[in-house]
Amino acid sequence: MTSRGCPFLCTFCASHAAHGRKMRYNSVERVSEDLRLMIKKYGIDAIIIQDDHFMGGKRRPYEMVSKISEFNLGMFFQNALAIYALDKEFLTLLKSGGVHELVLPIESGSARVLKKLMKKPLKLDLVREVMQNCREASIYTDCNIVLGMPGETKEDIQEAREFLKSVYGDWFR
């Protein structure tokens, strides 16, 4: 973990119970020292990044991925990366750093469920754009989906299904 906490208020998530909502970041230098130690002591050749909100800050994610890439380690983000921050520049950086798959926190294909029930600030048009950009960058997409939220209707689920079929993700869970 290069950071702890998540400032968002999504109703389906409990990460704030473990790490709080206030963000705490390790510096790029600290993460570099940790990687050097793990390579020397354990011979690691890959890392799994488990930050709840890795994309916090405008430049930090770029600096962190660039630095980790210098170690020539396999890199996988077990927790989903914030869709709003996945622009073409960052996706290109991830791909050049050896990232071949991303977990995307779409959660629902229903705008009503996202806004009213989940309290998740995500616009579905942005999902389409990021999915297309991932395909262009040859990054496999593994999409988190939540079904059965309290208050979700059969119509919401059908709307979500139709939307999710239209974005051509590689995998949905």
PDB file of C-alpha atoms in Angstrom:
ATOM      1  CA  MET A   1       0.000   0.000   0.000  1.00  0.00           C
ATOM      2  CA  THR A   2       1.397   3.350  -1.021  1.00  0.00           C
ATOM      3  CA  SER A   3      -1.437   5.174   0.734  1.00  0.00           C
ATOM      4  CA  ARG A   4      -4.255   4.596   3.191  1.00  0.00           C
ATOM      5  CA  GLY A   5      -7.785   5.922   3.310  1.00  0.00           C
ATOM      6  CA  CYS A   6     -10.482   6.873   0.820  1.00  0.00           C
ATOM      7  CA  PRO A   7     -12.335  10.205   0.816  1.00  0.00           C
ATOM      8  CA  PHE A   8     -15.366   8.956  -1.098  1.00  0.00           C
ATOM      9  CA  LEU A   9     -18.709   8.108   0.482  1.00  0.00           C
ATOM     10  CA  CYS A  10     -19.814   5.128  -1.646  1.00  0.00           C
ATOM     11  CA  THR A  11     -22.513   3.302   0.303  1.00  0.00           C
ATOM     12  CA  PHE A  12     -21.453  -0.224  -0.707  1.00  0.00           C
ATOM     13  CA  CYS A  13     -17.837   0.075   0.459  1.00  0.00           C
ATOM     14  CA  ALA A  14     -16.437  -0.571   3.923  1.00  0.00           C
ATOM     15  CA  SER A  15     -12.784   0.353   3.362  1.00  0.00           C
ATOM     16  CA  HIS A  16     -13.213   3.484   5.460  1.00  0.00           C
ATOM     17  CA  ALA A  17     -13.910   1.242   8.474  1.00  0.00           C
ATOM     18  CA  ALA A  18     -10.362  -0.141   8.226  1.00  0.00           C
ATOM     19  CA  HIS A  19      -8.399   2.833   6.908  1.00  0.00           C
ATOM     20  CA  GLY A  20     -10.593   5.886   7.489  1.00  0.00           C
ATOM     21  CA  ARG A  21     -11.585   8.575   5.032  1.00  0.00           C
ATOM     22  CA  LYS A  22      -8.549  10.800   5.599  1.00  0.00           C
ATOM     23  CA  MET A  23      -5.802  10.142   3.050  1.00  0.00           C
ATOM     24  CA  ARG A  24      -2.270   9.342   4.192  1.00  0.00           C
ATOM     25  CA  TYR A  25       0.388   8.989   1.498  1.00  0.00           C
ATOM     26  CA  ASN A  26       3.820   7.393   1.514  1.00  0.00           C
ATOM     27  CA  SER A  27       6.343   9.387  -0.488  1.00  0.00           C
ATOM     28  CA  VAL A  28       7.745   8.091  -3.758  1.00  0.00           C
ATOM     29  CA  GLU A  29      11.110   7.844  -1.978  1.00  0.00           C
ATOM     30  CA  ARG A  30       9.627   5.707   0.809  1.00  0.00           C
ATOM     31  CA  VAL A  31       7.987   3.341  -1.687  1.00  0.00           C
ATOM     32  CA  SER A  32      11.303   3.099  -3.587  1.00  0.00           C
ATOM     33  CA  GLU A  33      13.172   2.157  -0.414  1.00  0.00           C
ATOM     34  CA  ASP A  34      10.530  -0.443   0.435  1.00  0.00           C
ATOM     35  CA  LEU A  35      10.846  -1.952  -3.055  1.00  0.00           C
ATOM     36  CA  ARG A  36      14.653  -2.064  -2.827  1.00  0.00           C
ATOM     37  CA  LEU A  37      14.389  -3.858   0.502  1.00  0.00           C
ATOM     38  CA  MET A  38      11.814  -6.385  -0.767  1.00  0.00           C
ATOM     39  CA  ILE A  39      13.864  -7.112  -3.885  1.00  0.00           C
ATOM     40  CA  LYS A  40      17.064  -7.588  -1.865  1.00  0.00           C
ATOM     41  CA  LYS A  41      15.549  -9.539   1.029  1.00  0.00           C
ATOM     42  CA  TYR A  42      12.864 -11.576  -0.738  1.00  0.00           C
ATOM     43  CA  GLY A  43      13.792 -11.479  -4.430  1.00  0.00           C
ATOM     44  CA  ILE A  44      10.380 -10.178  -5.486  1.00  0.00           C
ATOM     45  CA  ASP A  45       9.721  -9.776  -9.206  1.00  0.00           C
ATOM     46  CA  ALA A  46       6.203  -8.336  -9.029  1.00  0.00           C
ATOM     47  CA  ILE A  47       4.033  -6.252  -6.738  1.00  0.00           C
ATOM     48  CA  ILE A  48       0.328  -5.979  -6.087  1.00  0.00           C
ATOM     49  CA  ILE A  49      -0.762  -2.470  -5.200  1.00  0.00           C
ATOM     50  CA  GLN A  50      -3.720  -2.450  -2.827  1.00  0.00           C
ATOM     51  CA  ASP A  51      -4.411   1.232  -2.192  1.00  0.00           C
ATOM     52  CA  ASP A  52      -8.094   2.053  -1.800  1.00  0.00           C
ATOM     53  CA  HIS A  53      -7.522   5.365  -3.619  1.00  0.00           C
ATOM     54  CA  PHE A  54      -4.236   5.210  -5.524  1.00  0.00           C
ATOM     55  CA  MET A  55      -5.319   8.015  -7.864  1.00  0.00           C
ATOM     56  CA  GLY A  56      -5.296  10.716  -5.175  1.00  0.00           C
ATOM     57  CA  GLY A  57      -3.427  13.834  -6.254  1.00  0.00           C
ATOM     58  CA  LYS A  58      -2.804  15.082  -9.783  1.00  0.00           C
ATOM     59  CA  ARG A  59       0.832  14.054 -10.281  1.00  0.00           C
ATOM     60  CA  ARG A  60       1.421  11.511  -7.522  1.00  0.00           C
ATOM     61  CA  PRO A  61       0.007   8.510  -9.434  1.00  0.00           C
ATOM     62  CA  TYR A  62       2.215   9.354 -12.436  1.00  0.00           C
ATOM     63  CA  GLU A  63       5.303   9.746 -10.260  1.00  0.00           C
ATOM     64  CA  MET A  64       4.564   6.545  -8.360  1.00  0.00           C
ATOM     65  CA  VAL A  65       4.024   4.397 -11.479  1.00  0.00           C
ATOM     66  CA  SER A  66       7.102   5.903 -13.160  1.00  0.00           C
ATOM     67  CA  LYS A  67       9.269   5.104 -10.138  1.00  0.00           C
ATOM     68  CA  ILE A  68       7.898   1.568  -9.710  1.00  0.00           C
ATOM     69  CA  SER A  69       8.482   0.957 -13.437  1.00  0.00           C
ATOM     70  CA  GLU A  70      12.192   1.660 -12.950  1.00  0.00           C
ATOM     71  CA  PHE A  71      12.421  -1.540 -10.888  1.00  0.00           C
ATOM     72  CA  ASN A  72      11.169  -3.682 -13.817  1.00  0.00           C
ATOM     73  CA  LEU A  73       8.641  -5.412 -11.601  1.00  0.00           C
ATOM     74  CA  GLY A  74       5.333  -6.840 -12.676  1.00  0.00           C
ATOM     75  CA  MET A  75       2.643  -4.485 -11.396  1.00  0.00           C
ATOM     76  CA  PHE A  76      -0.998  -5.278 -10.669  1.00  0.00           C
ATOM     77  CA  PHE A  77      -3.590  -3.057  -9.029  1.00  0.00           C
ATOM     78  CA  GLN A  78      -5.787  -5.388  -7.007  1.00  0.00           C
ATOM     79  CA  ASN A  79      -8.163  -2.612  -6.033  1.00  0.00           C
ATOM     80  CA  ALA A  80      -9.846  -0.711  -8.778  1.00  0.00           C
ATOM     81  CA  LEU A  81      -8.416   2.595  -9.975  1.00  0.00           C
ATOM     82  CA  ALA A  82     -10.672   5.666 -10.033  1.00  0.00           C
ATOM     83  CA  ILE A  83     -12.139   5.868 -13.523  1.00  0.00           C
ATOM     84  CA  TYR A  84     -12.194   9.681 -13.569  1.00  0.00           C
ATOM     85  CA  ALA A  85      -8.371   9.736 -13.451  1.00  0.00           C
ATOM     86  CA  LEU A  86      -7.658   7.148 -16.150  1.00  0.00           C
ATOM     87  CA  ASP A  87      -6.829   9.400 -19.083  1.00  0.00           C
ATOM     88  CA  LYS A  88      -4.910   8.255 -22.156  1.00  0.00           C
ATOM     89  CA  GLU A  89      -1.620   9.583 -20.786  1.00  0.00           C
ATOM     90  CA  PHE A  90      -1.910   7.569 -17.581  1.00  0.00           C
ATOM     91  CA  LEU A  91      -3.069   4.413 -19.378  1.00  0.00           C
ATOM     92  CA  THR A  92      -0.042   4.691 -21.695  1.00  0.00           C
ATOM     93  CA  LEU A  93       2.231   5.057 -18.664  1.00  0.00           C
ATOM     94  CA  LEU A  94       0.662   1.998 -17.026  1.00  0.00           C
ATOM     95  CA  LYS A  95       1.078  -0.085 -20.173  1.00  0.00           C
ATOM     96  CA  SER A  96       4.719   0.966 -20.589  1.00  0.00           C
ATOM     97  CA  GLY A  97       5.259   0.066 -16.923  1.00  0.00           C
ATOM     98  CA  GLY A  98       4.111  -3.492 -17.543  1.00  0.00           C
ATOM     99  CA  VAL A  99       0.461  -3.259 -16.508  1.00  0.00           C
ATOM    100  CA  HIS A 100      -1.611  -5.526 -18.728  1.00  0.00           C
ATOM    101  CA  GLU A 101      -4.885  -5.600 -16.783  1.00  0.00           C
ATOM    102  CA  LEU A 102      -6.926  -3.111 -14.771  1.00  0.00           C
ATOM    103  CA  VAL A 103      -9.780  -3.622 -12.372  1.00  0.00           C
ATOM    104  CA  LEU A 104     -12.326  -0.890 -13.127  1.00  0.00           C
ATOM    105  CA  PRO A 105     -14.848   0.190 -10.461  1.00  0.00           C
ATOM    106  CA  ILE A 106     -17.902   0.626 -12.661  1.00  0.00           C
ATOM    107  CA  GLU A 107     -20.172  -0.854  -9.941  1.00  0.00           C
ATOM    108  CA  SER A 108     -23.403  -0.292 -11.944  1.00  0.00           C
ATOM    109  CA  GLY A 109     -24.550   0.529 -15.446  1.00  0.00           C
ATOM    110  CA  SER A 110     -27.537   2.420 -14.062  1.00  0.00           C
ATOM    111  CA  ALA A 111     -27.043   6.155 -13.578  1.00  0.00           C
ATOM    112  CA  ARG A 112     -29.819   6.202 -10.972  1.00  0.00           C
ATOM    113  CA  VAL A 113     -28.246   3.429  -8.909  1.00  0.00           C
ATOM    114  CA  LEU A 114     -24.811   5.074  -9.071  1.00  0.00           C
ATOM    115  CA  LYS A 115     -26.070   8.490  -8.007  1.00  0.00           C
ATOM    116  CA  LYS A 116     -29.011   7.827  -5.704  1.00  0.00           C
ATOM    117  CA  LEU A 117     -28.244   4.468  -4.100  1.00  0.00           C
ATOM    118  CA  MET A 118     -24.461   4.109  -4.205  1.00  0.00           C
ATOM    119  CA  LYS A 119     -23.600   7.812  -3.872  1.00  0.00           C
ATOM    120  CA  LYS A 120     -20.828   7.151  -6.401  1.00  0.00           C
ATOM    121  CA  PRO A 121     -19.768  10.184  -8.460  1.00  0.00           C
ATOM    122  CA  LEU A 122     -19.333   8.372 -11.772  1.00  0.00           C
ATOM    123  CA  LYS A 123     -20.684   9.377 -15.174  1.00  0.00           C
ATOM    124  CA  LEU A 124     -21.395   6.475 -17.510  1.00  0.00           C
ATOM    125  CA  ASP A 125     -20.091   8.383 -20.563  1.00  0.00           C
ATOM    126  CA  LEU A 126     -16.688   8.413 -18.893  1.00  0.00           C
ATOM    127  CA  VAL A 127     -16.868   4.626 -18.484  1.00  0.00           C
ATOM    128  CA  ARG A 128     -17.335   4.277 -22.248  1.00  0.00           C
ATOM    129  CA  GLU A 129     -14.345   6.526 -22.922  1.00  0.00           C
ATOM    130  CA  VAL A 130     -12.021   4.758 -20.479  1.00  0.00           C
ATOM    131  CA  MET A 131     -13.027   1.320 -21.738  1.00  0.00           C
ATOM    132  CA  GLN A 132     -12.277   2.398 -25.317  1.00  0.00           C
ATOM    133  CA  ASN A 133      -8.939   3.887 -24.251  1.00  0.00           C
ATOM    134  CA  CYS A 134      -8.030   0.668 -22.432  1.00  0.00           C
ATOM    135  CA  ARG A 135      -8.779  -1.341 -25.580  1.00  0.00           C
ATOM    136  CA  GLU A 136      -6.601   1.029 -27.640  1.00  0.00           C
ATOM    137  CA  ALA A 137      -3.776   0.658 -25.091  1.00  0.00           C
ATOM    138  CA  SER A 138      -4.185  -3.171 -25.097  1.00  0.00           C
ATOM    139  CA  ILE A 139      -5.067  -3.221 -21.408  1.00  0.00           C
ATOM    140  CA  TYR A 140      -7.428  -6.016 -20.331  1.00  0.00           C
ATOM    141  CA  THR A 141     -10.446  -4.728 -18.390  1.00  0.00           C
ATOM    142  CA  ASP A 142     -11.853  -6.526 -15.357  1.00  0.00           C
ATOM    143  CA  CYS A 143     -14.967  -4.658 -14.230  1.00  0.00           C
ATOM    144  CA  ASN A 144     -16.368  -4.644 -10.687  1.00  0.00           C
ATOM    145  CA  ILE A 145     -20.164  -4.738 -10.670  1.00  0.00           C
ATOM    146  CA  VAL A 146     -22.520  -4.678  -7.683  1.00  0.00           C
ATOM    147  CA  LEU A 147     -26.026  -6.086  -8.125  1.00  0.00           C
ATOM    148  CA  GLY A 148     -28.805  -6.158  -5.562  1.00  0.00           C
ATOM    149  CA  MET A 149     -28.263  -2.836  -3.828  1.00  0.00           C
ATOM    150  CA  PRO A 150     -31.131  -2.054  -1.445  1.00  0.00           C
ATOM    151  CA  GLY A 151     -33.580  -0.002  -3.501  1.00  0.00           C
ATOM    152  CA  GLU A 152     -32.360  -1.311  -6.865  1.00  0.00           C
ATOM    153  CA  THR A 153     -35.251  -2.303  -9.150  1.00  0.00           C
ATOM    154  CA  LYS A 154     -35.522  -4.895 -11.907  1.00  0.00           C
ATOM    155  CA  GLU A 155     -35.580  -1.976 -14.341  1.00  0.00           C
ATOM    156  CA  ASP A 156     -32.298  -0.673 -12.898  1.00  0.00           C
ATOM    157  CA  ILE A 157     -30.724  -4.095 -13.317  1.00  0.00           C
ATOM    158  CA  GLN A 158     -31.944  -4.352 -16.918  1.00  0.00           C
ATOM    159  CA  GLU A 159     -30.612  -0.849 -17.658  1.00  0.00           C
ATOM    160  CA  ALA A 160     -27.270  -1.834 -16.124  1.00  0.00           C
ATOM    161  CA  ARG A 161     -27.110  -5.039 -18.163  1.00  0.00           C
ATOM    162  CA  GLU A 162     -27.752  -3.187 -21.420  1.00  0.00           C
ATOM    163  CA  PHE A 163     -25.142  -0.556 -20.620  1.00  0.00           C
ATOM    164  CA  LEU A 164     -22.525  -3.098 -19.555  1.00  0.00           C
ATOM    165  CA  LYS A 165     -23.053  -5.125 -22.732  1.00  0.00           C
ATOM    166  CA  SER A 166     -22.372  -1.959 -24.748  1.00  0.00           C
ATOM    167  CA  VAL A 167     -18.955  -1.159 -23.228  1.00  0.00           C
ATOM    168  CA  TYR A 168     -17.277  -4.449 -24.216  1.00  0.00           C
ATOM    169  CA  GLY A 169     -15.336  -5.152 -21.051  1.00  0.00           C
ATOM    170  CA  ASP A 170     -13.141  -8.230 -21.027  1.00  0.00           C
ATOM    171  CA  TRP A 171     -14.470  -9.531 -17.715  1.00  0.00           C
ATOM    172  CA  PHE A 172     -17.201  -8.581 -15.253  1.00  0.00           C
ATOM    173  CA  ARG A 173     -17.367  -9.658 -11.653  1.00  0.00           C
TER     174      ARG A 173
END
